[in-house]
């Protein structure tokens, strides 16, 4: 029972705890009711948990929500977003802008909460990084938050290993992630948990809201596994708290987590969804719809809350948070800031690295020694060129690291220089990550590392980008500069057949807003692609690289590969720069287009070759530049790409031709496939002639 009615005497600590918890609950109830949509039940149940984590445990300074050594809080069951909006509001968490400046104004105002789920409100339907300060990662697609939290935990151990020195614990933060049945049912959660157990990430605590309810009803319908045993099998510590309202037990479990070394912790918390609602508690009805006016009143009555008060924050609540997380957070941050200042005098280079990383700057000389590839008709595979570049970048940029989902030797992503090392429980400084065959978790973990300001990459075969796509989509939504290295970009692994031959993957990734896809045409374009990608601060990039050697073009004859930075460029032109036909290609088809072009020139046909490694980059160039590359007057255009033809109409227009894939591939040697599907320079030249009526 909330002590709100009894205002005559000073409240006890326990009463203030309860008052604060019921404030979180009622704000959540009221916001959902006013929005006529949302999820009240889980905030009602988990208010005591989240209250305990924030007000008693977390080292988080509401005045500076991007202080690097803060504890991280991830709400993986993102539908319970009102928990987060309530906490950010009640703790007075401040907003930060894109330039990382602290603005001093609230991150989430009471008015935002009144406008929950409405346009421009800082209290949207689900937690959105980049939109609301204090949100550590975007959640809503179940499982993503917990998987991302593993990347945050990996990052913390890596940072601690590199930067901490005796007497200087610059990085020693913890990661708390709250999740529900859905997160633990999703495969990505399992993949990530398995890796976290293997890596012994003892800075990571997941709290499982064991309420036995999902949307369709009881978990007895579809989720009856023994979660505790599963996590014990992963190598986690498993704790149980049998009552979600028992703050002391919750705190005890969190303290056990803090003391535990060598393994992550799962706290299984038994709760009742919709706690306090006389008719909806413990039912799926409390999950995803407003309680209804009458039930709201009854619920408030059960809390001892004024039945008709709305969006009420009683006196004493904000002060209680200020005395808890506020005071603890500012003290921790101030101590840390002083520690960093003295660290800076002893270890100036390391301190400079930490600063640069926070702003997503690159260190001076980050691109020195990048390879330059000499003209060579036999050429170099995209993946091999990439491997060379990665090894240079990783040596130039201390906090650049990554790995593959068990395809390092094929992706050529292994960092092989002396001292690169392999990230493991016993080697937190390793720069080669081994994600295992867990593409989805890999991409989520790369997000978590990027959220921790490391520059991280993940790699696999391009076809398996599908397995990682939900997390790649979130990289783009969060505006994170993650890097995905996808090799075996098309039919280059011929004999493996259609299961391994990407068709629609390029179109699918190109459709993700904000994601930069790059399919370089030769080794020097690979170098330039990385040069472009490394300078991105707020956009993820997917590099799509060939398995097989591609001729290294002679850049004395053809335009320099630096044109990659404009997305598409005129590689070879008609005499006088007045083409009658334009051949557009990416990746392995660039050399086909060049061959066709030479043939057409010999026949007196004025063709131009446009290398187009990236639609997205090209689309962001000025209209003048775009029209200089693709003059509107030249409507005879042939695009050639070993992938779905989907979308190429926009560049070839209604009068153009696309040589691409309309079916799946086949199992055969590459040459046979090229012949079968029309990827031959004679076919490209023939299409050009046909368009010009010159057969
Ligand atoms: C990947 C994904 N699939 C489906 C959904 C839709 N969805 C949102 S909440 C939910 C049920 C979640 O159950 P649980 O995690 O137990 O949450 P609780 O209702 O207990 O809060 C579902 C299916 C989603 N958000 N993400
Ligand atoms: Mg549930």
PDB file of N, CA and C and ligand atoms in Angstrom, residues 42 77 79 179-182 185 208-215 217 219 223 271 273 287, ligand 2:
ATOM      1  N   UNK A  42       3.674  -5.116 -17.889  1.00  0.00           N
ATOM      2  CA  UNK A  42       5.043  -5.439 -17.495  1.00  0.00           C
ATOM      3  C   UNK A  42       5.683  -4.307 -16.696  1.00  0.00           C
ATOM      4  N   UNK A  77      13.037  -6.318 -23.230  1.00  0.00           N
ATOM      5  CA  UNK A  77      11.592  -6.423 -23.496  1.00  0.00           C
ATOM      6  C   UNK A  77      11.084  -5.000 -23.744  1.00  0.00           C
ATOM      7  N   UNK A  79       8.852  -3.541 -25.241  1.00  0.00           N
ATOM      8  CA  UNK A  79       7.443  -3.124 -25.157  1.00  0.00           C
ATOM      9  C   UNK A  79       7.141  -2.510 -23.797  1.00  0.00           C
ATOM     10  N   UNK A 179      14.831  -8.853 -19.470  1.00  0.00           N
ATOM     11  CA  UNK A 179      14.217  -9.528 -20.624  1.00  0.00           C
ATOM     12  C   UNK A 179      13.014 -10.346 -20.178  1.00  0.00           C
ATOM     13  N   UNK A 180      12.202 -10.712 -21.143  1.00  0.00           N
ATOM     14  CA  UNK A 180      11.020 -11.514 -20.837  1.00  0.00           C
ATOM     15  C   UNK A 180      11.080 -12.879 -21.516  1.00  0.00           C
ATOM     16  N   UNK A 181       9.958 -13.557 -21.488  1.00  0.00           N
ATOM     17  CA  UNK A 181       9.895 -14.876 -22.126  1.00  0.00           C
ATOM     18  C   UNK A 181      10.287 -14.784 -23.592  1.00  0.00           C
ATOM     19  N   UNK A 182       9.806 -13.737 -24.259  1.00  0.00           N
ATOM     20  CA  UNK A 182      10.057 -13.594 -25.696  1.00  0.00           C
ATOM     21  C   UNK A 182      11.543 -13.538 -26.005  1.00  0.00           C
ATOM     22  N   UNK A 185      13.013 -16.871 -25.768  1.00  0.00           N
ATOM     23  CA  UNK A 185      12.566 -17.820 -26.801  1.00  0.00           C
ATOM     24  C   UNK A 185      13.299 -17.574 -28.106  1.00  0.00           C
ATOM     25  N   UNK A 208      15.532 -12.097 -15.892  1.00  0.00           N
ATOM     26  CA  UNK A 208      14.455 -12.699 -16.683  1.00  0.00           C
ATOM     27  C   UNK A 208      13.128 -12.526 -15.953  1.00  0.00           C
ATOM     28  N   UNK A 209      12.213 -11.836 -16.596  1.00  0.00           N
ATOM     29  CA  UNK A 209      10.875 -11.613 -16.049  1.00  0.00           C
ATOM     30  C   UNK A 209      10.043 -12.867 -16.287  1.00  0.00           C
ATOM     31  N   UNK A 210      10.080 -13.737 -15.308  1.00  0.00           N
ATOM     32  CA  UNK A 210       9.460 -15.057 -15.438  1.00  0.00           C
ATOM     33  C   UNK A 210       7.988 -14.963 -15.050  1.00  0.00           C
ATOM     34  N   UNK A 211       7.192 -14.384 -15.973  1.00  0.00           N
ATOM     35  CA  UNK A 211       5.779 -14.169 -15.621  1.00  0.00           C
ATOM     36  C   UNK A 211       4.840 -15.203 -16.260  1.00  0.00           C
ATOM     37  N   UNK A 212       5.414 -16.123 -17.010  1.00  0.00           N
ATOM     38  CA  UNK A 212       4.612 -17.196 -17.622  1.00  0.00           C
ATOM     39  C   UNK A 212       3.547 -16.683 -18.578  1.00  0.00           C
ATOM     40  N   UNK A 213       3.700 -15.462 -19.056  1.00  0.00           N
ATOM     41  CA  UNK A 213       2.686 -14.893 -19.961  1.00  0.00           C
ATOM     42  C   UNK A 213       3.359 -14.309 -21.192  1.00  0.00           C
ATOM     43  N   UNK A 214       2.792 -14.607 -22.350  1.00  0.00           N
ATOM     44  CA  UNK A 214       3.122 -13.881 -23.578  1.00  0.00           C
ATOM     45  C   UNK A 214       1.783 -13.490 -24.216  1.00  0.00           C
ATOM     46  N   UNK A 215       1.828 -13.023 -25.437  1.00  0.00           N
ATOM     47  CA  UNK A 215       0.601 -12.450 -26.009  1.00  0.00           C
ATOM     48  C   UNK A 215      -0.549 -13.455 -26.118  1.00  0.00           C
ATOM     49  N   UNK A 217      -1.163 -15.996 -24.393  1.00  0.00           N
ATOM     50  CA  UNK A 217      -1.647 -16.555 -23.134  1.00  0.00           C
ATOM     51  C   UNK A 217      -0.507 -17.101 -22.299  1.00  0.00           C
ATOM     52  N   UNK A 219       2.596 -19.355 -21.002  1.00  0.00           N
ATOM     53  CA  UNK A 219       3.766 -19.951 -21.665  1.00  0.00           C
ATOM     54  C   UNK A 219       3.621 -21.470 -21.770  1.00  0.00           C
ATOM     55  N   UNK A 223       6.296 -22.676 -24.310  1.00  0.00           N
ATOM     56  CA  UNK A 223       7.611 -22.398 -23.701  1.00  0.00           C
ATOM     57  C   UNK A 223       7.659 -23.051 -22.329  1.00  0.00           C
ATOM     58  N   UNK A 271       7.299 -12.998 -11.461  1.00  0.00           N
ATOM     59  CA  UNK A 271       6.488 -11.779 -11.356  1.00  0.00           C
ATOM     60  C   UNK A 271       5.058 -12.046 -11.817  1.00  0.00           C
ATOM     61  N   UNK A 273       2.368 -10.251 -14.201  1.00  0.00           N
ATOM     62  CA  UNK A 273       2.089  -9.175 -15.152  1.00  0.00           C
ATOM     63  C   UNK A 273       0.826  -8.439 -14.691  1.00  0.00           C
ATOM     64  N   UNK A 287      -0.966  -7.464 -21.042  1.00  0.00           N
ATOM     65  CA  UNK A 287       0.270  -7.284 -21.808  1.00  0.00           C
ATOM     66  C   UNK A 287       0.239  -6.053 -22.712  1.00  0.00           C
TER      67      UNK A 287
HETATM   68 MG1  LIG B   2       6.222 -13.006 -20.325  1.00  0.00          MG
END
